[in-house]
Coordinates of C-alpha atoms in Angstrom, one line a residue:
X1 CA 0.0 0.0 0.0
X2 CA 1.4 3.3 -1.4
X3 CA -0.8 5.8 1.1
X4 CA -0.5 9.2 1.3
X5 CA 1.4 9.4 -2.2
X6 CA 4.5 11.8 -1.6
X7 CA 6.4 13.2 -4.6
X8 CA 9.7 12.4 -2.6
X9 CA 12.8 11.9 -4.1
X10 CA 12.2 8.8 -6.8
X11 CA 16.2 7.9 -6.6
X12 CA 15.7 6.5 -2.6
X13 CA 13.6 4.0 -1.1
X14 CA 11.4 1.1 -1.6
X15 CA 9.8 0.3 -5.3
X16 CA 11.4 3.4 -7.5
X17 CA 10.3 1.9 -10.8
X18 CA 7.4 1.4 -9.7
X19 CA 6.4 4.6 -7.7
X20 CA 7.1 6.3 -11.2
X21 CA 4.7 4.2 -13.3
X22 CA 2.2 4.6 -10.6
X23 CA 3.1 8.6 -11.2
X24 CA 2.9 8.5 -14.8
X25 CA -0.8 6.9 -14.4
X26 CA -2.0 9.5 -11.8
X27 CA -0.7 12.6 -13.7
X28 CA -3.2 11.1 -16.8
X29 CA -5.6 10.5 -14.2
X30 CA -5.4 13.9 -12.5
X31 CA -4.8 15.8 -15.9
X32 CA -8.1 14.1 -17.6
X33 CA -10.2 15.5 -14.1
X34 CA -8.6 19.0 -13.6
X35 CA -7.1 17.9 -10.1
X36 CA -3.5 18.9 -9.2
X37 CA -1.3 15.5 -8.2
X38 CA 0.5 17.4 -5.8
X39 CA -1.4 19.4 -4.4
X40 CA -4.9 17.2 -3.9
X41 CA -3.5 15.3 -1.4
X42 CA -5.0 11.9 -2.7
X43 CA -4.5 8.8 -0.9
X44 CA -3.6 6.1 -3.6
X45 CA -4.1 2.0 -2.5
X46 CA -1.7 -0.7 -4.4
X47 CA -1.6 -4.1 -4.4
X48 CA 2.4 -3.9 -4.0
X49 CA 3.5 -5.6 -0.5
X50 CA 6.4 -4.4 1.0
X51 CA 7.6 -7.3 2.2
X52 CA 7.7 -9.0 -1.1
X53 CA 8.6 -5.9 -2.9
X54 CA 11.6 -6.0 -0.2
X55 CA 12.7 -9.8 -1.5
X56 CA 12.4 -9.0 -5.0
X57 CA 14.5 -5.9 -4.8
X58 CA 17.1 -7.8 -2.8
X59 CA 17.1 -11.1 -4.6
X60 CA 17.9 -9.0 -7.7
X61 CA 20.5 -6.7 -6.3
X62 CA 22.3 -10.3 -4.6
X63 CA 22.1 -12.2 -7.9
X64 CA 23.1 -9.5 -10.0
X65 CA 26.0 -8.0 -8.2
X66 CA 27.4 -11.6 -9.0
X67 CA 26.5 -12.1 -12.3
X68 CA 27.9 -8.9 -13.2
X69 CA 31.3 -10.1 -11.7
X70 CA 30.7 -13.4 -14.3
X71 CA 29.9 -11.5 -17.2
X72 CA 32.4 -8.6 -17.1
X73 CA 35.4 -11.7 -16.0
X74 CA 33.2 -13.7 -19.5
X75 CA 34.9 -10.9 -21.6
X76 CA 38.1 -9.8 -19.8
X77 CA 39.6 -6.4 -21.8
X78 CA 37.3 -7.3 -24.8
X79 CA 34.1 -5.0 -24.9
X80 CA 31.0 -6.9 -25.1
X81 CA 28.8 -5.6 -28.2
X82 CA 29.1 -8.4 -30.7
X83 CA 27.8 -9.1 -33.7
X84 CA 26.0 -12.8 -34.3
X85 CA 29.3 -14.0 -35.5
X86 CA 31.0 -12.7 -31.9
X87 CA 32.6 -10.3 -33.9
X88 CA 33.2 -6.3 -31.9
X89 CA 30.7 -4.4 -33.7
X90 CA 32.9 -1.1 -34.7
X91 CA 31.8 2.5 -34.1
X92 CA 29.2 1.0 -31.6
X93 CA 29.2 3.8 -28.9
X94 CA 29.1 6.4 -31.9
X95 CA 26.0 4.8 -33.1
X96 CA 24.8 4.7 -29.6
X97 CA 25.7 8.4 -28.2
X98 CA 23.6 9.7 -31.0
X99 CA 20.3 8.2 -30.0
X100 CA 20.7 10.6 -26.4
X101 CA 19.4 13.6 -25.3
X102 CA 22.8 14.6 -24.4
X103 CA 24.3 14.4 -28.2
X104 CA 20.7 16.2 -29.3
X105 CA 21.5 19.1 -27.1
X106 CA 24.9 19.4 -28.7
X107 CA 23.7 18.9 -31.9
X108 CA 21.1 21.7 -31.8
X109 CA 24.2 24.0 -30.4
X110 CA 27.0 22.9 -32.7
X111 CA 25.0 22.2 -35.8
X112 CA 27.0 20.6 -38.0
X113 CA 30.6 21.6 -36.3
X114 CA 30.9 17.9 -35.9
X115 CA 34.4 18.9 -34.2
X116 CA 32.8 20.4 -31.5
X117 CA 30.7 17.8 -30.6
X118 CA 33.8 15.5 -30.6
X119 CA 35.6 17.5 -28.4
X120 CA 32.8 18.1 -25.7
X121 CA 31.9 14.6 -25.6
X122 CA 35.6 13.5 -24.9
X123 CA 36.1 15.7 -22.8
X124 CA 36.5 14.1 -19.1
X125 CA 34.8 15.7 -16.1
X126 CA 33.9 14.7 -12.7
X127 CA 30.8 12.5 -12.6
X128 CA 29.7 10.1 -9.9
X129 CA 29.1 6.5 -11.2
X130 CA 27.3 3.0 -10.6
X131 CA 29.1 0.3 -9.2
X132 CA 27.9 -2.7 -7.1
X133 CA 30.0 -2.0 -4.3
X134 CA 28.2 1.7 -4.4
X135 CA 28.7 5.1 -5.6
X136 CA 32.3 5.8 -7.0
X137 CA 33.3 9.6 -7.8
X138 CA 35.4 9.5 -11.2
X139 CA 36.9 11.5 -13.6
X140 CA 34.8 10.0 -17.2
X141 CA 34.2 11.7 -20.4
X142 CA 30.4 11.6 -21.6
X143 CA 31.6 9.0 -23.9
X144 CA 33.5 6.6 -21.6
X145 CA 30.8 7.0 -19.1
X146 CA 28.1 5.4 -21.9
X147 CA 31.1 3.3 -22.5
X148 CA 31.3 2.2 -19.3
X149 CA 27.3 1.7 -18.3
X150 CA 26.5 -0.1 -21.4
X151 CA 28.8 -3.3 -20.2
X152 CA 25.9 -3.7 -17.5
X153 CA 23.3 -6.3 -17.4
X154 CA 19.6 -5.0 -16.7
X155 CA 17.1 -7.1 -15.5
X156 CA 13.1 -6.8 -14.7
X157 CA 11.1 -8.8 -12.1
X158 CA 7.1 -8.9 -11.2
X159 CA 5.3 -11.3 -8.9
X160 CA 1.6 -11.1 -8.9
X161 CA -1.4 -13.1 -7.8
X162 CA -3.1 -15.4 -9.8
X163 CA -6.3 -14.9 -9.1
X164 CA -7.0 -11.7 -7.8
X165 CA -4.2 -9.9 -10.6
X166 CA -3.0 -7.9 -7.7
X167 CA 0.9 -7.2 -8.4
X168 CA 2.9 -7.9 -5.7
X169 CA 6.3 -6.9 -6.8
X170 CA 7.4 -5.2 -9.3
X171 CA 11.6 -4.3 -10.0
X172 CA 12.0 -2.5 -13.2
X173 CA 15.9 -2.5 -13.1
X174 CA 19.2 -2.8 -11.2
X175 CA 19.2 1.2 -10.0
X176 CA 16.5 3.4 -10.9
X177 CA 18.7 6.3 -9.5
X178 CA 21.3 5.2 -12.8
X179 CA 19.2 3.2 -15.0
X180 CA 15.7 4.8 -15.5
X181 CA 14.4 2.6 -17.8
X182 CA 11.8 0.4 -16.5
X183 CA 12.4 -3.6 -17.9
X184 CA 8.7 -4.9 -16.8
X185 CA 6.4 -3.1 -18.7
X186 CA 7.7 -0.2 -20.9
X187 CA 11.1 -2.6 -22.0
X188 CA 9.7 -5.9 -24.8
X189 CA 12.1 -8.4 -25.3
X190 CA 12.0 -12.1 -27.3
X191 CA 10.8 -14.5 -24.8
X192 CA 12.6 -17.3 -26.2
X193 CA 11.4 -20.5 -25.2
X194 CA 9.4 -19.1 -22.6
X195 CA 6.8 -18.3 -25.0
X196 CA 6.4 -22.0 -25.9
X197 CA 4.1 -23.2 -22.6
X198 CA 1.3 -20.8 -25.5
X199 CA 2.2 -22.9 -28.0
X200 CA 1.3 -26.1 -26.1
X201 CA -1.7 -24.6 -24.5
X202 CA -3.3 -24.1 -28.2
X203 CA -2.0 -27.6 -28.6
X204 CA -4.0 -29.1 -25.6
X205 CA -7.0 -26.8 -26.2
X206 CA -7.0 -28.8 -30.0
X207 CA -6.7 -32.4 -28.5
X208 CA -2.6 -32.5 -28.1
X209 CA -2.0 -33.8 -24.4
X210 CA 1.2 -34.3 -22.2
X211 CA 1.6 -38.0 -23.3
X212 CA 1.5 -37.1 -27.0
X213 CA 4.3 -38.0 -28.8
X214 CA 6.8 -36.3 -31.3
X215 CA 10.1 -37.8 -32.4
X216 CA 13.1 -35.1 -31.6
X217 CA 14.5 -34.9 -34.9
X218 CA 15.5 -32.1 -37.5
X219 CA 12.6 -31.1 -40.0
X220 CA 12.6 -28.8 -42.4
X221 CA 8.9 -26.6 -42.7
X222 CA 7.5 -24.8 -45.6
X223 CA 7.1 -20.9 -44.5
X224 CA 5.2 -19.7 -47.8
X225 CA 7.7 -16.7 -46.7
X226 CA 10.8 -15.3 -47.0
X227 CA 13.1 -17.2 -46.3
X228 CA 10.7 -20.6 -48.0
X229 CA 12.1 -22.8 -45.9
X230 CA 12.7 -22.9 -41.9
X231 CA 14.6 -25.9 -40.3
X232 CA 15.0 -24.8 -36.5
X233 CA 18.1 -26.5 -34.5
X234 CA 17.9 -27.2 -30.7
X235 CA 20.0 -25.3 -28.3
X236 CA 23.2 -27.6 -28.0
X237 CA 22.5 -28.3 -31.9
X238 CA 22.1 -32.1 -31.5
X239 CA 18.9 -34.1 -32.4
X240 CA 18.4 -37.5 -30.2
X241 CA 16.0 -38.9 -32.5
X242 CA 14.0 -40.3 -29.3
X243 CA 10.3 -40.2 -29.6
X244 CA 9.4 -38.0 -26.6
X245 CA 6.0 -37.0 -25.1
X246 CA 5.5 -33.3 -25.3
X247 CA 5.7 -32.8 -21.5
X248 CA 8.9 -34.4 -21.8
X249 CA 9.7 -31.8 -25.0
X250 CA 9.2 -28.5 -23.2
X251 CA 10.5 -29.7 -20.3
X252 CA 14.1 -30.3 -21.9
X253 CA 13.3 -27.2 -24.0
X254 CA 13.4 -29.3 -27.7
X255 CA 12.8 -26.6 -30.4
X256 CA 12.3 -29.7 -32.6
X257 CA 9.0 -30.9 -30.9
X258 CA 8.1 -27.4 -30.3
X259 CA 8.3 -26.4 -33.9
X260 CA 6.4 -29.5 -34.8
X261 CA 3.3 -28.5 -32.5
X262 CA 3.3 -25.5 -33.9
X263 CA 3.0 -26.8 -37.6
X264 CA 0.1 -28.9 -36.3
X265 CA -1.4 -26.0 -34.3
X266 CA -0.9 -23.5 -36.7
X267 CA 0.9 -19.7 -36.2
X268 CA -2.5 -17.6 -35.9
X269 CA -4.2 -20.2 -33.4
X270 CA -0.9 -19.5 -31.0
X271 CA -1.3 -16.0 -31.7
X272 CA -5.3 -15.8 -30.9
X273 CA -4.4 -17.8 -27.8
X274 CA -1.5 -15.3 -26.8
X275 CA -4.1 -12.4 -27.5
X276 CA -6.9 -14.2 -24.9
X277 CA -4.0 -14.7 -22.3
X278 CA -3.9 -10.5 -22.3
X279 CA -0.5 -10.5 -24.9
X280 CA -1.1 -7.0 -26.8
X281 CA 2.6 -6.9 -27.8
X282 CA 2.3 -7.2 -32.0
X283 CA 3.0 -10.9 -32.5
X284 CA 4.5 -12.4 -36.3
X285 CA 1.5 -15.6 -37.0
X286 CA 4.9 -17.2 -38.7
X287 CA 6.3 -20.6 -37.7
X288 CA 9.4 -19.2 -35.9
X289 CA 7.0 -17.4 -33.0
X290 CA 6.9 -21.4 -31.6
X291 CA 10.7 -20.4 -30.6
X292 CA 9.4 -16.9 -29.0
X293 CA 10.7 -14.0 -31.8
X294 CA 8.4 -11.6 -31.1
X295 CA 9.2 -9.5 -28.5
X296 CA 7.1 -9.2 -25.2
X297 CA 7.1 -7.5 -21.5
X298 CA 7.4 -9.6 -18.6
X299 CA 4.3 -7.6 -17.5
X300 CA 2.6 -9.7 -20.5
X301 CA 4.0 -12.7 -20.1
X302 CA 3.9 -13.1 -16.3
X303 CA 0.0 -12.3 -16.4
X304 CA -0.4 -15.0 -19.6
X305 CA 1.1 -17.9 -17.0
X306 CA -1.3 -16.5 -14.3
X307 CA -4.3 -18.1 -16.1
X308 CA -2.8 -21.8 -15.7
X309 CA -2.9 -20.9 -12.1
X310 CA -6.4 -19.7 -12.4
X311 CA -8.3 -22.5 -13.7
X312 CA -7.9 -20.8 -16.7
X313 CA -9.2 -17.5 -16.2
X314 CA -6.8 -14.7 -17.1
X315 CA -6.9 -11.5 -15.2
X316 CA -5.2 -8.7 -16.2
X317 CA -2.4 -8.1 -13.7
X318 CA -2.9 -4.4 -11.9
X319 CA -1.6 -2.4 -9.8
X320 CA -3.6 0.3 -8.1
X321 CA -7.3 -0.9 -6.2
X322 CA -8.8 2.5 -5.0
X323 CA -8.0 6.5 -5.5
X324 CA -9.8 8.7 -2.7
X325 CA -9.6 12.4 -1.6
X326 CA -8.2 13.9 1.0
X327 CA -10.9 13.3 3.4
X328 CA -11.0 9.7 2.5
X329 CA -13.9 10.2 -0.4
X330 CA -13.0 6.8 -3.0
X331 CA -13.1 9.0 -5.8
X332 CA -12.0 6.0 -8.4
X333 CA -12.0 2.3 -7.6
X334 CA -10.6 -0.3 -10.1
X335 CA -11.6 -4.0 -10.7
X336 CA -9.7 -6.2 -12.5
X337 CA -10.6 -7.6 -16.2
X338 CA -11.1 -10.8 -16.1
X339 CA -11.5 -13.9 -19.0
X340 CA -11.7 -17.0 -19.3
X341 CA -9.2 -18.3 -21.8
X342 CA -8.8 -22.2 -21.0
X343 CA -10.9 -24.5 -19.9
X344 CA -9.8 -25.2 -16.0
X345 CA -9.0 -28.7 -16.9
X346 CA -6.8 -27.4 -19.7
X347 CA -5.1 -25.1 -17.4
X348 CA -4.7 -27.9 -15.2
X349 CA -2.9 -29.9 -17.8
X350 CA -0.5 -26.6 -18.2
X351 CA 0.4 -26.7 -14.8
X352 CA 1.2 -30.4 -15.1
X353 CA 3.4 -29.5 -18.5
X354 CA 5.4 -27.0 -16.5
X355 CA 6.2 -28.8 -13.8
X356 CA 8.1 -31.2 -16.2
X357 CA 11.0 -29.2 -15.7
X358 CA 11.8 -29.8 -12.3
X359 CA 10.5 -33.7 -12.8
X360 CA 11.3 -34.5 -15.8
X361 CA 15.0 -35.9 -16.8
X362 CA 16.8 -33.4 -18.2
X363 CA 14.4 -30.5 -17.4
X364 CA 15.8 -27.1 -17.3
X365 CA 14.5 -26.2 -13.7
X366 CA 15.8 -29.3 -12.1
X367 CA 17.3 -27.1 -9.8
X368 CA 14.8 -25.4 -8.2
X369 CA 14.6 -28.9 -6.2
X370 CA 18.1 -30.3 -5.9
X371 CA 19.4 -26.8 -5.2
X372 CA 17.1 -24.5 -3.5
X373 CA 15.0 -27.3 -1.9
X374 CA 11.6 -25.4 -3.2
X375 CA 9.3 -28.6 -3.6
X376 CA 9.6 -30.0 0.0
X377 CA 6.3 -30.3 2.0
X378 CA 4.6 -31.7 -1.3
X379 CA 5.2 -28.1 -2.6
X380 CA 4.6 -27.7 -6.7
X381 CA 6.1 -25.2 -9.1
X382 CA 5.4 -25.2 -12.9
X383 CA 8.1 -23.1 -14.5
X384 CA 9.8 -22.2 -17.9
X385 CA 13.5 -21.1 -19.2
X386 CA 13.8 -18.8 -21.9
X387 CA 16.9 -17.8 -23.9
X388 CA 17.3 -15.9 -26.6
X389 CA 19.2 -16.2 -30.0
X390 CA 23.2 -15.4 -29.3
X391 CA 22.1 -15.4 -25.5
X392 CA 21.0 -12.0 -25.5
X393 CA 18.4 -12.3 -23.2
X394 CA 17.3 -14.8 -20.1
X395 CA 14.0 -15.6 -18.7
X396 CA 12.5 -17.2 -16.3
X397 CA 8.6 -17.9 -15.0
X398 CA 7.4 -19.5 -12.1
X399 CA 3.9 -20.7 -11.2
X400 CA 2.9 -21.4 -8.1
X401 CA -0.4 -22.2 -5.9
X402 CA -0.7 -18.5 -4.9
X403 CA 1.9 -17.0 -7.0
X404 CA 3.4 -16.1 -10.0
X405 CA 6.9 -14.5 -10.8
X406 CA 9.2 -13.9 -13.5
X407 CA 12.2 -12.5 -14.6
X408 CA 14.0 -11.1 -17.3
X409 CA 17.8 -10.8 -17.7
X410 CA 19.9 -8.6 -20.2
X411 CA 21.8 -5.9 -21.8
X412 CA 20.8 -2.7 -23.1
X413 CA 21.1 -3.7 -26.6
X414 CA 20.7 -7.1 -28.0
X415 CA 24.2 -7.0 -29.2
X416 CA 25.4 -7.0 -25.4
X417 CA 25.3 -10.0 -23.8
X418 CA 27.5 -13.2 -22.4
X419 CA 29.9 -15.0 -24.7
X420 CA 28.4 -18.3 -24.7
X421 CA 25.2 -20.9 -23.4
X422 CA 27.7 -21.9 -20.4
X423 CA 26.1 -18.6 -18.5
X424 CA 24.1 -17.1 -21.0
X425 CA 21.1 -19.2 -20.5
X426 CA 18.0 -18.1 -18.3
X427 CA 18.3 -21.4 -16.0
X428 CA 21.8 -19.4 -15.1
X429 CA 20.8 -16.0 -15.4
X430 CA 17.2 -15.6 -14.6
X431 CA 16.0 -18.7 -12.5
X432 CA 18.6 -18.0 -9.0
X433 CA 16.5 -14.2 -8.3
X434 CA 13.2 -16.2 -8.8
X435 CA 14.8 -19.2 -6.3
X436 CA 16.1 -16.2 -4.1
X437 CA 12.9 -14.5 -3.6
X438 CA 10.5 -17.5 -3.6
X439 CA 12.7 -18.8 -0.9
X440 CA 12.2 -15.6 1.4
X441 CA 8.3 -15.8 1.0
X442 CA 7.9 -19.1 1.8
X443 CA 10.3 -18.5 4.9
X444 CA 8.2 -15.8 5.8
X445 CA 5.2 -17.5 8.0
X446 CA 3.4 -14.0 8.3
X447 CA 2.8 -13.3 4.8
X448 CA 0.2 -16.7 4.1
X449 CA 2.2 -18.1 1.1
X450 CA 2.5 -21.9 2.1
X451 CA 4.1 -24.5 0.2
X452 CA 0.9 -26.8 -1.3
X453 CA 0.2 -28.9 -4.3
X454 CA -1.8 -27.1 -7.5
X455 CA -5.5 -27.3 -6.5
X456 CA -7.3 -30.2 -9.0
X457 CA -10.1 -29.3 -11.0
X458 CA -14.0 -30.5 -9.7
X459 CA -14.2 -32.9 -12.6
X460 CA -12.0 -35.9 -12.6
X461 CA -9.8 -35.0 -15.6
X462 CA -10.8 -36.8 -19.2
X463 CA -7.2 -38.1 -19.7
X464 CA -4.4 -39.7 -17.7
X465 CA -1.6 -38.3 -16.5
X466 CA 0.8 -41.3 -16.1
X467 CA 1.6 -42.2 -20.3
X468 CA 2.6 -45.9 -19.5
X469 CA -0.8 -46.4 -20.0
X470 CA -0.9 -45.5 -23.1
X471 CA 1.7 -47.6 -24.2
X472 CA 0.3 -50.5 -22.2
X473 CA -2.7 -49.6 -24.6
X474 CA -0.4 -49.8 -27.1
X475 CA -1.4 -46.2 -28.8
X476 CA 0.5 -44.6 -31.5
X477 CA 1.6 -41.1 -31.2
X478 CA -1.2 -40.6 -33.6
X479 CA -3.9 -42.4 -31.1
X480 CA -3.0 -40.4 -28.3
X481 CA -4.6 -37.7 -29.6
X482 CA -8.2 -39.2 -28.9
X483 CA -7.1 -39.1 -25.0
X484 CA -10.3 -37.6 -24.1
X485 CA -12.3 -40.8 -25.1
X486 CA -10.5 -42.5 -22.9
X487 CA -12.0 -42.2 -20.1
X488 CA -12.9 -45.9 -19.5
X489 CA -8.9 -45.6 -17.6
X490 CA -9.1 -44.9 -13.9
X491 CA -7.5 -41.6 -13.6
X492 CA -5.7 -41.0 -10.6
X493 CA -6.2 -37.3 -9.7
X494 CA -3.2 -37.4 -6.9
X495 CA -0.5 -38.3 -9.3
X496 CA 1.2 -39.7 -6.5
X497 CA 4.4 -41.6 -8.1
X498 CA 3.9 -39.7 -11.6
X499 CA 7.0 -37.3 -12.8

């Protein structure tokens, strides 16, 4: 709860990024009314809590500080802007100093003395700088000083609740004091593979279940584009040629099987069903968005994974619950949207295709239990790693019970970013601040968040969970897909024993 809304300084205290988003709204709201933000004394109610908002912010600064340390000792003397061959992209910093206000300023001074403008922005001066270990005072030129704070990772964090919408946390960057930008909602980014878990909700929405099976092999697809052709490789650029149940696919992260969903599926059926999970971001219906291309917010992405949680009802994640006056008048009170955009066992079956990558062999959240110890006391967590094409950006989503996080990790640019997969993953980069944080709220007694199983739908679910039936049945990958009229199996709805 942000009370008694204060215009204090935005560079100090608890939830900067967001304090300024919730200031950008109000001034609209205030403008469109004819009431003076500053002077109204309004009382504004969020659905941020401290506490959590207090984890976040930590868990990011700890992980971060260190991952820094990894990526700047990934690089040594060279600087980190690459192009896709890991080649230094020359005359970066020129290119980049002329997108800022600074070189504007010059430019409308100088005109085209181009001289000028050399000299003042090489020209060192005393500046105080960002570092991890705190505030440095330095002698930088305008140029080594965008020099310097482009090496730095960025990252952007929200928690929410699934079913009210209420956001819990929200971290929009590293310093807001240094780096204004805020990475949750204003800054898009490819999702990588965390986009797929939409691709395989269309999938099981058209019949596709977790024990469906598609052979991890390398396939070469028609686009009816430009290029004609698309033949997608998995991340460590081998193929097993193992016939593996989808579950099993995500949860290993196989572009392969994902790709071939999506064939079956079809582009604009992912799309329509990333447009009823609340995505707004412009999405390309093209076979490649199965690998996550199109760029999206965590805001967006975080709120689509809400509606697994939610029995399949998506409400839009939000932020601020009541405005009233100065003597305590509401004046404005909001209500989430809400739709439903799966059926709950559907969203069921999601839940039970994310947690593959903490059960599944292979999966690429296995450490969330061997590690961090998050799935004691029966505890489940459906989650998804995403990275991006040259490892230019990690992700990671978690789902839980009561709560759902995620994070997004990397540079300014897409041309900044680590070296190689080793750390340049989101299981590496992302994953540890969601661990982190998840870890002090389920420490925390006081704030209600205990470790539980995913609540079951009413109705016993139409399919089975546990695939050696299906083989005992001896199905094709091609029978599995009339799973629901197979209902004659007794369906255990505790799983106990299933991974």
């Amino acid at each position: 709860d942000l009370s008694n809304y204060k215009v204090a300084n935005q560079n100090t205290g608890l939830a900067n990024y967001f304090r300024t988003v919730i200031q950008t709204d109000l001034l609209k709201f205030c403008k469109e009314r004819g009431i003076d933000l500053y002077e109204s004394g309004l009382k504004i109610h969020t659905t941020i809590d401290k506490n959590l908002q207090q984890y976040a912010e930590n868990a990011m600064s700890y992980w971060m500080d260190s991952l820094q340390t990894t990526f700047s000792k990934s690089w040594g003397k060279r600087n980190p802007w690459v192009d896709e061959n890991g080649r230094e992209i020359k005359n970066f910093i020129n290119r980049v100093v002329k997108r800022t206000d600074h070189y504007r300023k010059l430019k409308r001074k100088y005109g085209a003395d181009s001289d000028s403008i050399d000299i003042v922005l090489n020209l060192p001066k005393k500046m105080r700088v960002f570092t991890w270990k705190g505030e440095v005072d330095t002698l930088l030129s305008p140029m080594d000083s965008l020099r310097y704070y482009k090496k730095f990772l960025q990252a952007g964090f929200m928690a929410m609740d699934p079913h009210t919408g209420n956001i819990k946390a929200w971290v929009g960057g590293i310093n807001y004091k240094y780096f204004k930008y805020d990475h949750v909602k204003q800054g898009k980014n490819q999702p990588g593979s965390t986009f797929k878990p939409i691709v395989y909700a269309t999938a099981i929405e058209n019949g596709y279940y977790p024990c469906y099976e598609v052979v991890d092999e390398r396939r070469t697809y028609e686009t009816g584009g430009t290029p004609p052709t698309w033949s997608p490789e998995n991340s460590d650029m081998k193929f097993t040629g193992e016939k593996m149940t989808i579950r099993k696919g995500m949860a290993q992260s196989k572009n392969s099987v994902t790709a071939k969903i999506m064939s079956l599926v079809g582009p604009e059926n992912v799309v329509a069903k990333a447009k009823s999970l609340g995505i707004e971001s412009e999405l390309a219906p093209v076979l490649s968005l199965a690998l996550g291309v199109s760029d999206v917010s965590v805001y967006e992405l975080v709120g689509a994974y809400s509606a697994f949680a939610n029995k399949g009802i998506w409400t839009k994640p939000f932020y601020i619950t009541r405005i009233e006056d100065k003597n305590g008048e509401i004046i404005q009170q909001y209500v989430p949207q809400q739709k439903q955009a799966l059926s709950p066992e559907d969203a069921y079956l999601m839940l039970h295709m994310l947690k593959g990558t903490i059960e599944e062999e292979g999966g690429t959240a296995r450490r969330l239990d061997y590690q961090y110890n998050l799935l004691k006391n029966g505890n489940e967590i459906g989650a998804k790693t995403g990275t991006t094409q040259n490892y230019s950006d990690g992700w990671f989503i978690g789902v839980t019970e009561d709560l759902v996080a995620g994070v997004w990790v990397g540079g300014d640019d897409r041309a900044i970013h680590f070296p190689s997969i080793k750390y340049g993953q989101g299981a590496y980069m992302a994953l540890p601040i969601w661990a982190d944080f998840m870890t002090n709220v389920y420490n925390n007694d006081s704030l209600g968040y205990e470790m539980q199983p995913f609540k079951k739908p009413r109705k016993p679910l139409s399919v089975t969970l546990d695939c050696g039936q299906y083989s005992l049945l001896n199905l094709t990958g091609a029978d599995s897909l009339l799973q629901r009229r197979l209902d004659s199996l007794s369906v255990d709805l505790d799983e106990e024993g299933i991974n």
